[in-house]
Amino acid sequence: SYELSQPPSVSVSPGQTASITCSGDKLGDKYACWYQQKPGQSPVLVIYQDAKRPSGIPERFSGSNSGNTATLTISGTQAMDEADYYCQAWDSSTHVVFGGGTKLTVL
Amino acid sequence: QVQLQESGPGLVKPSETLSLACSVSGGSISGYYWSWIRQPPEKGLEWIGYIYYSGSTNYNPSLKSRVTISVDTSKNQFSLNLNSVTAADTAVYYCARDQGFGELWGFGYWGQGTLVTVSS
């Protein structure tokens, strides 16, 4: 079965750039998307089709996908960005696959 | 604005069937993929399966033998049945809609989630 791997945690200082990676076999050949989930809330789609932002998502969120790695980048990270982030893609049978999640700490 | 709302029992006994419904308002069921996703306490997201408005389905292979997802376009809702449940099925269950019209782009709309506990 297809698997996506994320680092369990990432730390960043306010105002700096945070990068969260998602690794999977030939992930760059697939579309990846990213979700932000704050405690007690439903996930929110922040990036789809590798690099597109849904309406209402701040420009500081960006994405890329190449080779075996997709990356979510948050520029000028704010305290409000502290959350769990999940990557997601589809395998060859269009089954949905989630990464294990990354806890972003802003300190 | 599309809104999704899960409904169903919050407590299910082991070996019984978990049944949830997702009501869709502010938009039509037609043209989109609709999914069920769950999240065990303090754990990550797990996709259960999706249904296209036409009725075609795709399930997580690890749950396929126990899952049925159906759609009722006349009621603008879709449903989840998960049979033979155990404590491992305790989770917050979310319904969600894909961002893309007729395509798989990512889940742009989510319900608030409903906690289902499996316990006798």
Coordinates of N, CA and C in Angstrom, one line a residue:
Chain A
S1 N 0.8 -1.2 0.0 CA 0.0 0.0 0.0 C 0.9 1.2 0.0
Y2 N 0.3 2.3 -0.6 CA 1.1 3.6 -0.7 C 1.1 4.2 0.7
E3 N 2.3 4.8 1.0 CA 2.5 5.5 2.3 C 3.1 6.9 2.1
L4 N 2.7 7.8 3.0 CA 3.2 9.1 3.0 C 3.8 9.3 4.4
S5 N 5.1 9.9 4.5 CA 5.8 10.1 5.7 C 6.0 11.5 6.0
Q6 N 5.7 12.0 7.2 CA 5.9 13.3 7.6 C 6.7 13.3 8.9
P7 N 7.5 14.4 9.2 CA 8.2 14.5 10.5 C 7.1 14.7 11.6
P8 N 7.3 14.1 12.7 CA 6.3 14.3 13.8 C 6.1 15.7 14.2
S9 N 7.2 16.4 14.2 CA 7.2 17.8 14.7 C 8.2 18.7 14.0
V10 N 7.8 20.0 13.9 CA 8.6 21.0 13.4 C 8.4 22.3 14.3
S11 N 9.5 22.9 14.6 CA 9.5 24.2 15.4 C 10.0 25.3 14.5
V12 N 9.4 26.5 14.8 CA 9.8 27.7 14.0 C 9.6 28.9 14.9
S13 N 10.4 29.9 14.7 CA 10.3 31.2 15.5 C 9.3 32.1 14.7
P14 N 8.5 32.9 15.5 CA 7.6 33.8 14.8 C 8.3 34.7 13.8
G15 N 7.7 34.8 12.6 CA 8.2 35.6 11.5 C 9.2 34.9 10.6
Q16 N 9.6 33.7 11.0 CA 10.5 32.9 10.2 C 9.7 32.0 9.2
T17 N 10.4 31.2 8.4 CA 9.8 30.3 7.4 C 9.8 28.9 8.0
A18 N 8.6 28.3 7.9 CA 8.5 26.9 8.3 C 8.3 26.0 7.1
S19 N 9.0 24.9 7.0 CA 8.9 23.9 6.0 C 8.5 22.6 6.5
I20 N 7.5 22.0 6.0 CA 7.0 20.7 6.4 C 7.0 19.8 5.2
T21 N 7.7 18.7 5.3 CA 7.9 17.8 4.2 C 7.0 16.5 4.3
C22 N 6.7 16.0 3.1 CA 5.9 14.8 3.0 C 6.5 13.9 2.0
S23 N 6.9 12.7 2.3 CA 7.7 11.8 1.4 C 6.8 10.6 1.0
G24 N 6.9 10.3 -0.3 CA 6.3 9.1 -0.8 C 6.9 8.7 -2.1
D25 N 6.8 7.4 -2.4 CA 7.4 6.9 -3.7 C 6.8 7.7 -4.9
K26 N 7.7 8.3 -5.6 CA 7.3 9.1 -6.8 C 6.1 10.0 -6.5
L27 N 6.1 10.6 -5.4 CA 5.0 11.5 -5.0 C 4.9 12.7 -6.0
G28 N 6.0 13.1 -6.6 CA 6.0 14.2 -7.5 C 5.1 13.9 -8.8
D29 N 4.9 12.6 -9.0 CA 4.0 12.2 -10.2 C 2.5 12.3 -9.8
K30 N 2.2 12.6 -8.6 CA 0.8 12.6 -8.2 C 0.6 14.1 -7.7
Y31 N -0.7 14.4 -7.5 CA -1.1 15.6 -6.9 C -1.1 15.4 -5.4
A32 N -0.6 16.5 -4.6 CA -0.6 16.4 -3.2 C -1.4 17.6 -2.7
C33 N -2.0 17.5 -1.5 CA -2.6 18.6 -0.8 C -2.3 18.6 0.6
W34 N -2.6 19.7 1.3 CA -2.2 19.8 2.7 C -3.4 20.4 3.5
Y35 N -3.5 19.9 4.7 CA -4.6 20.4 5.6 C -3.9 20.9 6.9
Q36 N -4.6 21.9 7.5 CA -4.2 22.4 8.8 C -5.4 22.0 9.7
Q37 N -5.0 21.5 10.9 CA -6.0 21.2 11.9 C -5.6 21.7 13.3
K38 N -6.4 22.6 13.8 CA -6.2 23.1 15.2 C -7.0 22.3 16.2
P39 N -6.6 22.3 17.4 CA -7.2 21.4 18.4 C -8.7 21.6 18.5
G40 N -9.4 20.5 18.4 CA -10.9 20.5 18.5 C -11.6 21.0 17.3
Q41 N -10.9 21.2 16.2 CA -11.5 21.7 15.0 C -11.4 20.7 13.8
S42 N -12.2 20.9 12.8 CA -12.1 20.1 11.6 C -10.9 20.5 10.8
P43 N -10.3 19.7 10.0 CA -9.2 20.1 9.2 C -9.6 21.1 8.2
V44 N -8.7 21.9 7.7 CA -8.9 23.0 6.7 C -7.9 22.7 5.6
L45 N -8.4 22.7 4.3 CA -7.5 22.5 3.2 C -6.8 23.8 2.9
V46 N -5.5 23.8 2.9 CA -4.7 25.0 2.7 C -3.9 25.0 1.4
I47 N -3.7 23.8 0.8 CA -3.0 23.7 -0.5 C -3.6 22.5 -1.2
Y48 N -4.0 22.6 -2.5 CA -4.4 21.5 -3.3 C -3.7 21.6 -4.6
Q49 N -3.7 20.4 -5.3 CA -3.0 20.3 -6.6 C -1.5 20.9 -6.5
D50 N -0.9 20.4 -5.4 CA 0.5 20.7 -5.1 C 0.8 22.1 -4.6
A51 N 0.2 23.1 -5.3 CA 0.6 24.5 -5.0 C -0.5 25.5 -5.0
K52 N -1.8 25.1 -5.2 CA -2.9 26.1 -5.3 C -3.5 26.3 -3.9
R53 N -3.8 27.6 -3.7 CA -4.5 27.9 -2.4 C -6.0 28.1 -2.6
P54 N -6.8 27.5 -1.8 CA -8.2 27.8 -1.8 C -8.5 29.2 -1.4
S55 N -9.6 29.7 -1.8 CA -9.9 31.1 -1.4 C -10.0 31.2 0.1
G56 N -9.4 32.3 0.6 CA -9.4 32.6 2.0 C -8.1 32.1 2.7
I57 N -7.3 31.4 2.0 CA -6.0 30.9 2.6 C -5.0 32.0 2.4
P58 N -4.3 32.4 3.4 CA -3.3 33.5 3.3 C -2.2 33.1 2.3
E59 N -1.6 34.1 1.7 CA -0.5 33.9 0.7 C 0.7 33.4 1.3
R60 N 0.9 33.5 2.6 CA 2.1 33.0 3.3 C 2.2 31.4 3.2
F61 N 1.1 30.8 2.8 CA 1.1 29.3 2.7 C 1.3 29.0 1.2
S62 N 2.4 28.2 1.0 CA 2.7 27.8 -0.4 C 3.1 26.3 -0.4
G63 N 3.0 25.7 -1.6 CA 3.4 24.3 -1.7 C 4.2 24.0 -2.9
S64 N 4.9 22.9 -2.9 CA 5.7 22.4 -4.0 C 5.7 20.9 -3.9
N65 N 6.0 20.2 -5.1 CA 6.0 18.8 -5.1 C 6.9 18.3 -6.3
S66 N 7.9 17.6 -5.9 CA 8.9 17.1 -6.9 C 9.6 15.9 -6.4
G67 N 9.9 15.0 -7.4 CA 10.6 13.8 -7.0 C 9.7 12.9 -6.0
N68 N 10.3 12.7 -4.8 CA 9.6 11.9 -3.8 C 9.1 12.8 -2.7
T69 N 9.1 14.1 -2.8 CA 8.8 14.9 -1.7 C 7.9 16.1 -2.0
A70 N 6.9 16.3 -1.2 CA 6.0 17.5 -1.3 C 6.4 18.3 -0.1
T71 N 6.3 19.6 -0.2 CA 6.7 20.5 0.8 C 5.7 21.6 1.0
L72 N 5.2 21.8 2.3 CA 4.4 22.9 2.6 C 5.3 24.0 3.3
T73 N 5.2 25.2 2.7 CA 6.1 26.3 3.3 C 5.2 27.4 3.8
I74 N 5.5 27.8 5.0 CA 4.7 28.9 5.6 C 5.7 30.0 5.9
S75 N 5.6 31.1 5.1 CA 6.5 32.3 5.2 C 5.9 33.2 6.2
G76 N 6.8 33.9 7.0 CA 6.4 34.8 8.0 C 5.4 34.1 9.0
T77 N 5.8 33.0 9.5 CA 4.9 32.2 10.4 C 4.4 33.0 11.6
Q78 N 3.1 32.9 11.8 CA 2.5 33.6 12.9 C 2.0 32.6 14.0
A79 N 1.8 33.1 15.2 CA 1.4 32.2 16.3 C 0.1 31.4 15.9
M80 N -0.8 32.1 15.1 CA -2.0 31.4 14.7 C -1.8 30.2 13.8
D81 N -0.6 30.1 13.3 CA -0.3 28.9 12.4 C 0.1 27.7 13.1
E82 N 0.2 27.8 14.4 CA 0.5 26.6 15.3 C -0.6 25.6 15.2
A83 N -0.4 24.4 14.7 CA -1.4 23.4 14.4 C -0.8 22.1 14.0
D84 N -1.6 21.1 13.7 CA -1.2 19.9 13.1 C -1.4 20.1 11.6
Y85 N -0.4 19.6 10.8 CA -0.5 19.6 9.3 C -0.4 18.2 8.8
Y86 N -1.4 17.9 7.8 CA -1.4 16.6 7.2 C -1.3 16.8 5.7
C87 N -0.4 16.0 5.1 CA -0.4 15.9 3.6 C -1.3 14.8 3.2
Q88 N -1.7 14.8 1.9 CA -2.6 13.8 1.4 C -2.4 13.7 -0.1
A89 N -2.5 12.5 -0.6 CA -2.4 12.2 -2.0 C -3.3 11.0 -2.3
W90 N -3.3 10.6 -3.6 CA -4.1 9.5 -4.0 C -3.1 8.4 -4.6
D91 N -3.4 7.2 -4.3 CA -2.5 6.1 -4.9 C -3.0 5.8 -6.3
S92 N -2.4 4.8 -6.9 CA -2.8 4.4 -8.3 C -4.2 4.0 -8.4
S93 N -4.8 3.6 -7.4 CA -6.2 3.2 -7.4 C -7.2 4.3 -7.0
T94 N -6.7 5.5 -6.9 CA -7.4 6.7 -6.4 C -7.9 6.5 -5.0
H95 N -7.2 5.6 -4.2 CA -7.5 5.6 -2.8 C -6.8 6.8 -2.1
V96 N -7.5 7.4 -1.2 CA -7.0 8.6 -0.5 C -6.0 8.1 0.6
V97 N -4.8 8.8 0.6 CA -3.8 8.4 1.6 C -3.4 9.7 2.3
F98 N -3.4 9.6 3.6 CA -2.9 10.7 4.5 C -1.5 10.4 5.1
G99 N -0.7 11.5 5.2 CA 0.5 11.3 6.0 C 0.1 11.3 7.5
G100 N 1.1 11.0 8.3 CA 0.9 10.8 9.7 C 0.7 12.1 10.5
G101 N 1.0 13.2 9.9 CA 0.8 14.5 10.5 C 2.0 15.1 11.1
T102 N 2.1 16.4 11.1 CA 3.3 17.1 11.7 C 2.7 18.2 12.6
K103 N 3.2 18.2 13.9 CA 2.8 19.2 14.8 C 3.8 20.4 14.6
L104 N 3.2 21.5 14.2 CA 4.0 22.8 14.0 C 3.9 23.6 15.3
T105 N 5.1 23.8 15.9 CA 5.1 24.7 17.1 C 5.8 26.0 16.7
V106 N 5.1 27.1 17.1 CA 5.7 28.4 16.9 C 6.2 29.0 18.2
L107 N 7.5 29.1 18.4 CA 8.0 29.6 19.7 C 9.2 30.5 19.5
Chain B
Q1 N -22.9 29.0 0.9 CA -21.7 28.3 1.3 C -22.1 26.9 1.7
V2 N -21.4 25.9 1.2 CA -21.8 24.5 1.4 C -21.5 24.2 2.9
Q3 N -22.4 23.5 3.5 CA -22.2 23.0 4.9 C -22.6 21.6 5.0
L4 N -21.8 20.8 5.8 CA -22.0 19.4 6.0 C -22.3 19.2 7.5
Q5 N -23.2 18.3 7.8 CA -23.5 18.0 9.2 C -23.7 16.5 9.4
E6 N -22.8 15.9 10.2 CA -23.0 14.5 10.6 C -24.0 14.3 11.6
S7 N -24.7 13.1 11.5 CA -25.7 12.7 12.6 C -25.6 11.2 12.7
G8 N -25.9 10.8 14.0 CA -26.0 9.4 14.3 C -25.6 9.1 15.7
P9 N -25.7 7.9 16.1 CA -25.5 7.5 17.6 C -24.0 7.8 18.0
G10 N -23.9 8.3 19.2 CA -22.5 8.5 19.7 C -21.9 7.3 20.4
L11 N -22.7 6.3 20.6 CA -22.3 5.1 21.3 C -22.8 3.9 20.6
V12 N -21.9 3.0 20.2 CA -22.2 1.7 19.5 C -21.6 0.6 20.3
K13 N -22.3 -0.5 20.4 CA -21.8 -1.7 21.1 C -20.9 -2.5 20.2
P14 N -19.9 -3.1 20.7 CA -19.0 -4.0 20.0 C -19.8 -5.0 19.2
S15 N -19.3 -5.3 18.0 CA -19.9 -6.3 17.0 C -21.1 -5.7 16.3
E16 N -21.6 -4.6 16.7 CA -22.8 -4.0 16.0 C -22.4 -3.1 14.8
T17 N -23.3 -2.4 14.2 CA -23.1 -1.6 13.0 C -23.1 -0.1 13.4
L18 N -22.1 0.6 13.0 CA -22.0 2.0 13.2 C -22.7 2.6 11.9
S19 N -23.7 3.5 12.1 CA -24.4 4.1 11.0 C -24.4 5.6 11.2
L20 N -23.9 6.4 10.2 CA -23.9 7.8 10.3 C -24.5 8.4 9.0
A21 N -25.1 9.6 9.1 CA -25.5 10.3 7.9 C -24.9 11.6 7.8
C22 N -24.7 12.1 6.6 CA -24.2 13.5 6.4 C -25.2 14.3 5.6
S23 N -25.7 15.3 6.2 CA -26.6 16.2 5.4 C -25.9 17.4 4.8
V24 N -26.2 17.6 3.6 CA -25.5 18.7 2.8 C -26.5 19.8 2.6
S25 N -26.1 21.0 3.0 CA -26.9 22.2 2.7 C -26.1 23.3 2.0
G26 N -26.8 24.2 1.3 CA -26.1 25.2 0.6 C -25.5 24.8 -0.7
G27 N -25.8 23.6 -1.2 CA -25.3 23.1 -2.4 C -25.8 21.8 -2.8
S28 N -25.6 21.3 -4.0 CA -26.2 20.0 -4.4 C -25.1 18.9 -4.2
I29 N -25.7 17.7 -4.0 CA -24.8 16.5 -4.0 C -24.2 16.3 -5.4
S30 N -24.9 16.7 -6.4 CA -24.5 16.3 -7.7 C -23.2 16.9 -8.2
G31 N -22.4 16.1 -8.8 CA -21.2 16.5 -9.4 C -19.9 16.4 -8.6
Y32 N -20.1 15.9 -7.4 CA -18.9 15.9 -6.5 C -18.7 14.5 -5.9
Y33 N -17.5 14.4 -5.3 CA -17.1 13.2 -4.5 C -17.3 13.5 -3.1
W34 N -17.9 12.6 -2.3 CA -18.2 12.8 -0.9 C -17.5 11.6 -0.1
S35 N -16.9 12.1 1.0 CA -16.0 11.1 1.7 C -16.4 11.0 3.2
W36 N -16.0 9.9 3.7 CA -16.0 9.7 5.2 C -14.5 9.6 5.6
I37 N -14.2 10.3 6.7 CA -12.8 10.3 7.2 C -12.9 10.2 8.7
R38 N -12.0 9.5 9.4 CA -12.1 9.4 10.8 C -10.8 9.7 11.5
Q39 N -10.9 10.0 12.8 CA -9.7 10.3 13.5 C -9.8 9.8 14.9
P40 N -9.1 8.7 15.2 CA -9.1 8.2 16.6 C -8.5 9.3 17.5
P41 N -8.9 9.2 18.8 CA -8.4 10.2 19.8 C -6.9 10.3 19.8
E42 N -6.4 11.6 19.6 CA -5.0 11.9 19.7 C -4.2 11.2 18.5
K43 N -4.9 10.8 17.5 CA -4.2 10.2 16.3 C -4.5 11.0 15.0
G44 N -3.9 10.4 13.9 CA -4.1 11.1 12.7 C -5.3 10.8 11.9
L45 N -5.4 11.3 10.7 CA -6.6 11.1 9.9 C -6.5 9.8 9.1
E46 N -7.7 9.2 9.0 CA -7.8 7.9 8.2 C -9.0 8.0 7.3
W47 N -8.7 7.9 6.0 CA -9.8 7.9 5.0 C -10.5 6.6 5.0
I48 N -11.9 6.7 5.0 CA -12.7 5.5 5.1 C -13.2 5.1 3.7
G49 N -13.6 6.1 2.9 CA -14.1 5.8 1.6 C -14.8 7.0 1.0
Y50 N -15.0 7.0 -0.3 CA -15.8 8.1 -0.9 C -16.9 7.5 -1.9
I51 N -17.8 8.3 -2.2 CA -18.9 8.0 -3.1 C -19.0 9.2 -4.1
Y52 N -19.1 8.9 -5.4 CA -19.5 9.9 -6.3 C -21.0 10.1 -6.3
Y53 N -21.5 11.2 -6.7 CA -22.9 11.5 -6.7 C -23.7 10.5 -7.5
S54 N -23.1 9.9 -8.5 CA -23.7 8.9 -9.3 C -23.9 7.5 -8.6
G55 N -23.1 7.3 -7.5 CA -23.2 6.1 -6.7 C -22.0 5.2 -6.7
S56 N -21.0 5.5 -7.6 CA -19.8 4.7 -7.6 C -19.0 5.0 -6.3
T57 N -18.4 4.0 -5.8 CA -17.7 4.0 -4.5 C -16.2 3.6 -4.6
N58 N -15.4 4.0 -3.6 CA -14.1 3.6 -3.5 C -13.8 3.5 -2.0
Y59 N -13.3 2.4 -1.5 CA -13.1 2.3 -0.1 C -11.6 2.0 0.3
N60 N -11.3 2.4 1.5 CA -10.0 2.1 2.1 C -9.8 0.5 2.1
P61 N -8.8 0.0 1.5 CA -8.7 -1.5 1.4 C -8.7 -2.1 2.8
S62 N -8.2 -1.4 3.8 CA -8.1 -2.0 5.2 C -9.5 -2.1 5.8
L63 N -10.5 -1.4 5.3 CA -11.8 -1.3 5.9 C -12.9 -1.9 4.9
K64 N -12.5 -2.1 3.7 CA -13.4 -2.4 2.6 C -14.4 -3.5 3.0
S65 N -14.0 -4.6 3.7 CA -14.9 -5.7 4.0 C -16.0 -5.3 4.9
R66 N -15.9 -4.2 5.6 CA -16.9 -3.8 6.6 C -17.6 -2.5 6.3
V67 N -17.3 -1.8 5.2 CA -17.8 -0.5 4.9 C -18.8 -0.5 3.8
T68 N -19.9 0.3 3.9 CA -20.8 0.6 2.8 C -21.1 2.1 2.9
I69 N -20.9 2.8 1.8 CA -21.3 4.2 1.7 C -22.3 4.3 0.6
S70 N -23.4 5.1 0.9 CA -24.5 5.2 0.0 C -24.9 6.7 -0.1
V71 N -25.6 7.1 -1.2 CA -26.0 8.4 -1.4 C -27.5 8.5 -1.7
D72 N -28.1 9.5 -1.2 CA -29.5 9.8 -1.5 C -29.6 11.2 -2.0
T73 N -29.6 11.3 -3.3 CA -29.6 12.7 -3.9 C -30.9 13.4 -3.7
S74 N -32.0 12.7 -3.5 CA -33.3 13.3 -3.2 C -33.3 14.0 -1.9
K75 N -32.5 13.5 -0.9 CA -32.4 14.1 0.4 C -31.2 14.9 0.6
N76 N -30.3 14.9 -0.5 CA -29.1 15.7 -0.4 C -28.2 15.2 0.8
Q77 N -28.1 13.9 0.9 CA -27.3 13.4 2.0 C -26.6 12.1 1.6
F78 N -25.6 11.7 2.3 CA -25.0 10.4 2.1 C -24.7 9.8 3.4
S79 N -24.4 8.5 3.4 CA -24.4 7.7 4.7 C -23.2 6.8 4.7
L80 N -22.9 6.4 5.9 CA -21.8 5.4 6.2 C -22.4 4.3 7.1
N81 N -22.1 3.1 6.7 CA -22.3 1.9 7.6 C -21.0 1.2 7.7
L82 N -20.6 0.9 9.0 CA -19.4 0.2 9.3 C -19.8 -0.9 10.2
N83 N -19.7 -2.2 9.8 CA -20.2 -3.3 10.6 C -19.1 -3.9 11.4
S84 N -19.6 -4.8 12.3 CA -18.6 -5.5 13.2 C -17.6 -4.6 13.9
V85 N -18.1 -3.6 14.5 CA -17.2 -2.6 15.1 C -16.5 -3.2 16.4
T86 N -15.3 -2.6 16.7 CA -14.6 -2.9 17.9 C -14.2 -1.6 18.5
A87 N -13.5 -1.7 19.6 CA -13.0 -0.4 20.3 C -12.1 0.3 19.4
A88 N -11.4 -0.3 18.5 CA -10.5 0.3 17.5 C -11.2 1.3 16.6
D89 N -12.5 1.1 16.5 CA -13.3 2.0 15.6 C -13.7 3.3 16.3
T90 N -13.4 3.4 17.6 CA -13.7 4.6 18.3 C -12.9 5.8 17.7
A91 N -13.7 6.9 17.3 CA -13.0 8.0 16.6 C -14.0 9.1 16.4
V92 N -13.5 10.3 16.0 CA -14.3 11.3 15.5 C -14.5 11.0 14.0
Y93 N -15.7 11.0 13.5 CA -16.0 10.7 12.1 C -16.4 12.0 11.5
Y94 N -15.7 12.3 10.4 CA -16.0 13.5 9.6 C -16.6 13.1 8.2
C95 N -17.5 13.8 7.7 CA -17.9 13.8 6.3 C -17.3 15.0 5.6
A96 N -17.0 14.8 4.4 CA -16.2 15.9 3.6 C -16.6 15.8 2.2
R97 N -16.4 17.0 1.5 CA -16.7 17.1 0.1 C -15.4 17.5 -0.6
D98 N -15.1 16.9 -1.8 CA -13.9 17.3 -2.5 C -14.1 18.7 -3.1
Q99 N -12.9 19.3 -3.2 CA -12.9 20.7 -3.7 C -13.3 20.8 -5.2
G100 N -12.9 19.7 -6.0 CA -13.1 19.8 -7.4 C -14.5 19.3 -7.9
F101 N -14.9 19.9 -8.9 CA -16.2 19.4 -9.5 C -15.9 18.3 -10.5
G102 N -16.3 17.1 -10.0 CA -16.1 15.9 -10.8 C -14.7 15.4 -10.8
E103 N -13.9 16.0 -10.0 CA -12.4 15.6 -9.9 C -12.0 15.5 -8.4
L104 N -10.9 14.9 -8.2 CA -10.3 14.7 -6.9 C -9.2 15.7 -6.7
W105 N -9.5 16.7 -5.9 CA -8.5 17.8 -5.7 C -8.1 17.9 -4.2
G106 N -8.9 17.4 -3.3 CA -8.7 17.6 -1.9 C -10.0 18.0 -1.2
F107 N -10.1 17.7 0.1 CA -11.3 18.0 0.8 C -11.5 19.4 1.2
G108 N -12.3 20.1 0.4 CA -12.4 21.6 0.7 C -13.5 21.9 1.7
Y109 N -14.4 21.0 2.0 CA -15.5 21.2 2.9 C -15.6 20.0 3.8
W110 N -15.7 20.3 5.1 CA -15.8 19.3 6.2 C -16.9 19.6 7.1
G111 N -17.5 18.5 7.6 CA -18.5 18.6 8.7 C -17.7 18.9 10.0
Q112 N -18.4 19.1 11.0 CA -17.8 19.5 12.3 C -17.3 18.2 13.0
G113 N -17.7 17.0 12.5 CA -17.2 15.8 13.1 C -18.1 15.3 14.3
T114 N -18.2 14.0 14.4 CA -19.0 13.5 15.5 C -18.2 12.3 16.1
L115 N -18.2 12.3 17.4 CA -17.4 11.3 18.2 C -18.3 10.1 18.3
V116 N -17.8 8.9 17.8 CA -18.5 7.7 18.0 C -17.6 6.8 18.9
T117 N -18.2 6.4 20.0 CA -17.5 5.5 20.9 C -18.0 4.1 20.8
V118 N -17.1 3.1 20.7 CA -17.6 1.7 20.7 C -17.3 1.1 22.1
S119 N -18.4 0.8 22.8 CA -18.2 0.3 24.1 C -19.5 -0.4 24.5
S120 N -19.4 -1.4 25.3 CA -20.6 -2.1 25.8 C -21.2 -1.4 27.1

